[in-house]
Structures are given as C-alpha cells and as structure tokens.
Short mmCIF file of C-alpha atoms in Angstrom, two decimals:
data_model
loop_
_atom_site.label_atom_id
_atom_site.label_comp_id
_atom_site.label_asym_id
_atom_site.label_seq_id
_atom_site.Cartn_x
_atom_site.Cartn_y
_atom_site.Cartn_z
CA MET N 1 8.69 0.25 -19.04
CA LYS N 2 7.82 -3.17 -17.64
CA PHE N 3 4.35 -3.65 -16.21
CA THR N 4 3.43 -6.15 -13.53
CA ARG N 5 -0.32 -5.53 -13.47
CA SER N 6 -2.59 -5.89 -16.48
CA ILE N 7 -4.75 -2.95 -15.38
CA ASP N 8 -1.79 -0.58 -15.65
CA LEU N 9 -0.98 -1.68 -19.19
CA TYR N 10 -4.67 -1.56 -20.10
CA VAL N 11 -4.87 2.09 -19.02
CA VAL N 12 -1.74 2.89 -21.03
CA ASN N 13 -3.22 1.19 -24.09
CA LEU N 14 -6.52 3.02 -23.64
CA ASN N 15 -4.69 6.34 -23.45
CA TYR N 16 -2.89 5.36 -26.65
CA LEU N 17 -6.25 4.88 -28.39
CA ARG N 18 -7.55 8.15 -26.98
CA TRP N 19 -4.45 9.93 -28.26
CA TRP N 20 -5.14 8.80 -31.82
CA ALA N 21 -8.86 9.52 -31.58
CA ASP N 22 -8.19 13.02 -30.31
CA PHE N 23 -6.44 13.93 -33.58
CA VAL N 24 -9.81 13.71 -35.32
CA GLY N 25 -11.76 15.09 -32.37
CA LEU N 26 -13.34 11.78 -31.37
CA ASP N 27 -12.02 11.19 -27.86
CA ILE N 28 -15.45 10.16 -26.59
CA THR N 29 -14.05 9.05 -23.22
CA GLU N 30 -13.44 12.68 -22.34
CA THR N 31 -15.75 13.98 -19.61
CA ASN N 32 -18.77 15.77 -21.11
CA TYR N 33 -17.46 15.09 -24.60
CA LYS N 34 -18.52 17.49 -27.33
CA GLY N 35 -17.34 17.82 -30.90
CA ASN N 36 -14.60 20.36 -31.52
CA VAL N 37 -12.88 22.00 -34.46
CA ARG N 38 -10.96 18.80 -35.29
CA THR N 39 -14.20 16.82 -35.29
CA TYR N 40 -15.92 19.12 -37.76
CA ALA N 41 -12.81 19.48 -39.91
CA ALA N 42 -12.53 15.69 -40.24
CA LEU N 43 -16.26 15.45 -40.89
CA VAL N 44 -16.11 18.04 -43.67
CA GLY N 45 -13.05 16.37 -45.19
CA VAL N 46 -14.67 12.93 -45.29
CA PHE N 47 -18.01 14.23 -46.56
CA MET N 48 -16.28 16.18 -49.31
CA LEU N 49 -14.59 12.97 -50.41
CA MET N 50 -17.85 11.03 -50.34
CA PHE N 51 -20.17 13.50 -52.02
CA GLY N 52 -17.67 15.16 -54.33
CA ALA N 53 -16.54 11.97 -56.06
CA TRP N 54 -18.75 12.70 -59.07
CA TYR N 55 -16.36 15.45 -60.18
CA PRO N 56 -13.15 13.37 -60.52
CA VAL N 57 -15.24 10.64 -62.19
CA TRP N 58 -16.32 13.20 -64.77
CA PHE N 59 -12.83 14.72 -65.01
CA TYR N 60 -11.00 11.39 -65.47
CA TRP N 61 -13.76 9.60 -67.37
CA ALA N 62 -11.49 8.45 -70.21
CA ASN N 63 -8.71 7.28 -67.88
CA TRP N 64 -9.64 3.89 -66.42
CA ILE N 65 -6.51 3.66 -64.28
CA LYS N 66 -7.43 6.92 -62.55
CA LEU N 67 -11.01 5.74 -62.10
CA MET N 68 -9.91 2.45 -60.54
CA GLU N 69 -7.61 4.32 -58.17
CA LEU N 70 -10.47 6.66 -57.30
CA ALA N 71 -12.73 3.66 -56.61
CA ALA N 72 -10.17 2.25 -54.18
CA ILE N 73 -9.85 5.57 -52.36
CA TYR N 74 -13.62 5.93 -52.30
CA ALA N 75 -13.98 2.48 -50.71
CA VAL N 76 -11.56 3.49 -47.96
CA GLY N 77 -13.52 6.71 -47.51
CA ILE N 78 -16.75 4.75 -47.07
CA GLN N 79 -15.12 2.74 -44.28
CA GLY N 80 -13.97 5.94 -42.63
CA MET N 81 -17.41 7.53 -42.86
CA VAL N 82 -19.12 4.45 -41.41
CA LYS N 83 -16.69 4.31 -38.49
CA PHE N 84 -17.03 8.04 -37.93
CA TYR N 85 -20.82 7.70 -37.84
CA THR N 86 -20.68 4.67 -35.53
CA VAL N 87 -18.58 6.47 -32.93
CA CYS N 88 -20.74 9.60 -33.05
CA ARG N 89 -24.00 7.62 -33.01
CA TYR N 90 -23.13 5.07 -30.29
CA PRO N 91 -20.59 6.70 -27.95
CA TYR N 92 -22.05 5.03 -24.86
CA PHE N 93 -21.36 1.58 -26.29
CA PHE N 94 -17.65 2.33 -26.50
CA THR N 95 -17.40 4.06 -23.13
CA ASN N 96 -19.28 1.19 -21.47
CA MET N 97 -17.00 -1.38 -23.09
CA TYR N 98 -13.90 0.52 -21.97
CA ALA N 99 -15.28 0.71 -18.42
CA ARG N 100 -16.21 -2.98 -18.32
CA LEU N 101 -12.79 -4.06 -19.54
CA GLU N 102 -11.09 -1.77 -17.06
CA GLN N 103 -13.21 -3.17 -14.23
CA PHE N 104 -12.40 -6.73 -15.31
CA HIS N 105 -8.66 -6.06 -15.36
CA ARG N 106 -8.87 -4.32 -12.00
CA GLU N 107 -10.77 -7.23 -10.42
CA GLN N 108 -8.20 -9.76 -11.61
CA SER N 109 -5.12 -7.71 -10.69
CA ASP N 110 -4.81 -9.43 -7.29
CA HIS N 111 -5.10 -12.92 -8.78
CA THR N 112 -1.57 -13.92 -9.78
CA LYS N 113 -2.42 -16.39 -12.53
CA ASN N 114 -5.28 -14.38 -14.03
CA ASN N 115 -3.25 -11.18 -13.89
CA ALA N 116 -0.39 -12.87 -15.75
CA SER N 117 -2.78 -14.16 -18.45
CA LEU N 118 -4.41 -10.77 -18.91
CA LEU N 119 -1.03 -9.05 -18.93
CA ARG N 120 0.11 -11.23 -21.83
CA ASN N 121 -3.17 -10.59 -23.60
CA ILE N 122 -3.10 -6.80 -23.32
CA HIS N 123 0.60 -6.73 -24.21
CA LEU N 124 -0.16 -8.56 -27.46
CA ILE N 125 -3.05 -6.19 -28.15
CA ARG N 126 -0.74 -3.22 -27.67
CA GLN N 127 1.86 -4.62 -30.05
CA ILE N 128 -0.78 -5.30 -32.72
CA SER N 129 -2.13 -1.76 -32.31
CA ARG N 130 1.34 -0.34 -32.87
CA LEU N 131 1.78 -2.54 -35.93
CA ILE N 132 -1.53 -1.31 -37.35
CA SER N 133 -0.48 2.30 -36.84
CA LEU N 134 2.86 1.63 -38.53
CA GLN N 135 1.14 -0.04 -41.46
CA TYR N 136 -1.12 2.96 -42.06
CA LEU N 137 1.81 5.33 -41.60
CA LEU N 138 3.80 3.57 -44.31
CA SER N 139 0.81 3.60 -46.66
CA CYS N 140 0.21 7.31 -46.10
CA LEU N 141 3.90 8.11 -46.53
CA ILE N 142 3.95 6.30 -49.86
CA TYR N 143 0.93 8.24 -51.08
CA GLY N 144 2.33 11.47 -49.66
CA SER N 145 5.65 11.02 -51.43
CA ILE N 146 4.05 10.77 -54.89
CA PRO N 147 3.81 14.56 -55.55
CA ILE N 148 7.38 15.07 -54.36
CA ALA N 149 8.69 12.17 -56.44
CA GLY N 150 6.76 13.36 -59.50
CA PHE N 151 8.28 16.81 -59.24
CA LEU N 152 11.84 15.63 -58.55
CA TYR N 153 12.04 12.98 -61.24
CA LYS N 154 9.75 14.26 -64.00
CA ARG N 155 9.13 17.88 -63.08
CA GLU N 156 5.43 17.13 -63.24
CA LYS N 157 2.62 18.19 -60.94
CA VAL N 158 1.25 14.89 -59.67
CA LEU N 159 -1.42 14.40 -57.02
CA CYS N 160 -1.24 11.88 -54.18
CA PHE N 161 -4.23 10.07 -55.65
CA SER N 162 -6.80 10.73 -58.32
CA TYR N 163 -9.29 12.78 -56.36
CA LEU N 164 -10.11 16.40 -57.14
CA ILE N 165 -12.00 18.97 -55.14
CA PRO N 166 -15.13 19.79 -57.18
CA PHE N 167 -14.70 22.51 -59.80
CA THR N 168 -10.90 22.57 -59.59
CA ASP N 169 -8.39 21.96 -62.37
CA PRO N 170 -5.00 20.48 -61.40
CA ASP N 171 -3.39 22.29 -64.32
CA ILE N 172 -4.04 25.59 -62.56
CA PRO N 173 -1.21 26.04 -59.99
CA TRP N 174 -3.25 27.19 -57.00
CA HIS N 175 -5.91 24.57 -57.73
CA TYR N 176 -3.18 21.95 -57.76
CA PHE N 177 -1.71 23.04 -54.42
CA LEU N 178 -5.20 23.24 -52.91
CA ASN N 179 -5.86 19.64 -53.92
CA VAL N 180 -2.48 18.48 -52.61
CA ALA N 181 -3.10 20.20 -49.26
CA TYR N 182 -6.54 18.60 -49.03
CA GLN N 183 -5.15 15.18 -49.88
CA TYR N 184 -2.39 15.50 -47.29
CA TYR N 185 -5.03 16.33 -44.72
CA LEU N 186 -7.07 13.28 -45.75
CA LEU N 187 -3.98 11.09 -45.40
CA PHE N 188 -3.39 12.42 -41.90
CA VAL N 189 -7.03 11.87 -40.93
CA ALA N 190 -6.87 8.36 -42.37
CA TRP N 191 -3.69 7.57 -40.43
CA ALA N 192 -5.07 8.81 -37.12
CA GLY N 193 -8.65 7.62 -37.62
CA PHE N 194 -7.88 4.11 -38.81
CA SER N 195 -5.11 3.68 -36.23
CA ALA N 196 -7.68 4.42 -33.54
CA SER N 197 -10.64 2.51 -34.98
CA GLU N 198 -8.77 -0.64 -35.96
CA SER N 199 -7.01 -0.72 -32.60
CA VAL N 200 -10.36 -0.45 -30.81
CA ILE N 201 -11.66 -3.42 -32.79
CA VAL N 202 -8.55 -5.40 -31.88
CA LEU N 203 -9.00 -4.45 -28.22
CA PHE N 204 -12.63 -5.59 -28.08
CA VAL N 205 -12.15 -8.81 -30.04
CA ALA N 206 -8.82 -9.91 -28.59
CA SER N 207 -10.00 -9.19 -25.04
CA LEU N 208 -12.31 -12.18 -25.43
CA ALA N 209 -9.18 -14.31 -25.30
CA GLY N 210 -8.44 -12.74 -21.92
CA TYR N 211 -11.89 -13.70 -20.68
CA VAL N 212 -11.33 -17.25 -21.93
CA ASP N 213 -7.96 -17.48 -20.16
CA VAL N 214 -9.51 -16.35 -16.89
CA LEU N 215 -12.39 -18.79 -17.41
CA LYS N 216 -9.94 -21.63 -18.03
CA ASN N 217 -7.97 -20.73 -14.90
CA THR N 218 -11.18 -20.71 -12.86
CA VAL N 219 -12.21 -24.12 -14.22
CA ASP N 220 -8.78 -25.49 -13.31
CA GLU N 221 -9.17 -24.11 -9.79
CA MET N 222 -12.60 -25.70 -9.50
CA ASN N 223 -11.18 -29.05 -10.60
CA GLU N 224 -8.49 -28.76 -7.94
CA CYS N 225 -11.19 -28.04 -5.36
CA LEU N 226 -13.13 -31.11 -6.47
CA VAL N 227 -10.04 -33.27 -6.10
CA GLN N 228 -9.34 -31.89 -2.63
CA VAL N 229 -12.94 -32.23 -1.45
CA GLY N 230 -13.39 -35.71 -2.89
CA TYR N 231 -16.65 -37.24 -1.67
CA GLY N 232 -16.95 -34.89 1.28
CA ASN N 233 -20.07 -32.87 2.00
CA ASP N 234 -18.41 -29.45 2.26
CA ARG N 235 -18.47 -28.21 -1.30
CA LYS N 236 -18.96 -24.52 -0.63
CA GLU N 237 -15.73 -23.56 -2.39
CA VAL N 238 -16.72 -25.61 -5.44
CA GLN N 239 -20.09 -23.86 -5.53
CA GLU N 240 -18.37 -20.48 -5.37
CA LYS N 241 -16.17 -21.43 -8.31
CA LEU N 242 -19.22 -22.57 -10.28
CA LEU N 243 -20.90 -19.25 -9.57
CA GLU N 244 -17.76 -17.42 -10.68
CA ILE N 245 -17.69 -19.43 -13.92
CA ALA N 246 -21.35 -18.61 -14.57
CA ARG N 247 -20.65 -14.91 -14.05
CA LEU N 248 -17.71 -15.05 -16.46
CA HIS N 249 -19.94 -16.71 -19.06
CA GLN N 250 -22.48 -13.94 -18.58
CA ARG N 251 -19.81 -11.29 -19.08
CA VAL N 252 -18.67 -12.90 -22.31
CA LEU N 253 -22.25 -13.09 -23.60
CA GLU N 254 -22.85 -9.44 -22.74
#
C-alpha cells in the first residue's frame, strides 16, 4: 500500500509497535492500560531468568563454555528487564512522545515539501523496524532449532541455551521438556519484546531527522522570503518564519 501522507504511515507504524508490545502485555497506549496475563507471564519469565541464574552456574560450574553462554544470555536478560521496568515505570513518557510525534506529522501533512520529507523519514523507520524484527526472529529460530537438531543428528537431549530452571535436572525427561518449554517461551518473549523496544528507540531517535528536515525546509522558505522582500519594510512573513523556526527548535529540545 502506497501512502501519500506521513501521518497515515506514522499511525500504521505505531500500530505495528503496539502489535509487538501487546504480545508481552505492554501496549501502554491502550486506553486505561492495565497489566494482563501476558504482562505477568513475561514478568515472571524474565525474573526467573534473572534471579535463578545461580542454579545453572552451580550446575555447569566445571564447563566454561556453558558458563560463557549463560553469561551472554544473562546479559540479554538484563537488557530485557531494564526495558520492561522502563516501560512500566514511565508509561506517560512514551504515550506523550507518541502523541507529540503524531501531532507533528498531522500538522505538516498539508505542507507538500514537509510532508514528503516526513514520509521518507517514517518509511525508512518502518523498514528498519522490520529489519530489526527479522534479525531477532532469525536469532530465535537458530536457538530454537538446537534441541531439534541435537535430537535428529545425535539423538541427544540438548537445550536451546545453557539455562536451567532452579532445582531441575536435564537428564530427567520431564525436567528436560519443562526447561525446553520455558526456553521457547523466553525466545518468543525476546523476539516480541526486543522487536517492540528497539523499534521504539529507532522511532524516537530517527524522528529527529524528520524535525531537522522540516527545520531546513522552513529556513529555506525564510531565505526565499528575505530575497523577495529585499530592503522593504514589510517583513511580517519573515518574522512568522523566524517564529516557526524557534518553535521547531523548542520541540527538538523538548
């Protein structure tokens, strides 16, 4: 579908972010948002990873490769926990930013040049967001295929990564399948959560380029006004452009 207004594509991109966030129960833009089952399930899953890491460290103590793999997974888990906390702790920051960006796109939708600049900007943001999601999908699929590959090629019970639920033994069949199920859930949460969070960061940061493009267009328009006015006394239009530039600067600083 081809869009002609940046505001329309912005709304589509925002709904895309909300769709990912809703998988982990963090669609904070929802009216009267409250945590749901998905929120608490993701929270329990992440907290279990964070505070249960002592057990796989003890279990794999003699295996440094397993411990290094666990450290890498733990680092990713820390990122996830921090982002989870940030969204839950500061929801109004995100909703206000979404609203401000939407208002900005809506205001510029009738300005041909600014609308074209913002349309290119939000289109690039959308493509990067899709690429981020694809990247995490491929990573999760690789991890998720490890137990299947281990069984098919070596007839061994292999976990996705070297994390164990506390007090479980992977040599016990139902313990093994419990750990695999938990790890698959973590992979899904990571895919959805990081797809949403990283895309939000891209949206906020890359949108500054949209502000700069609009600012540049406004400066160019002011220069054209100065050329047209010359040394005349009627500089009202120039003053209006200066005021508009000042307001854009204020928006960027905010």
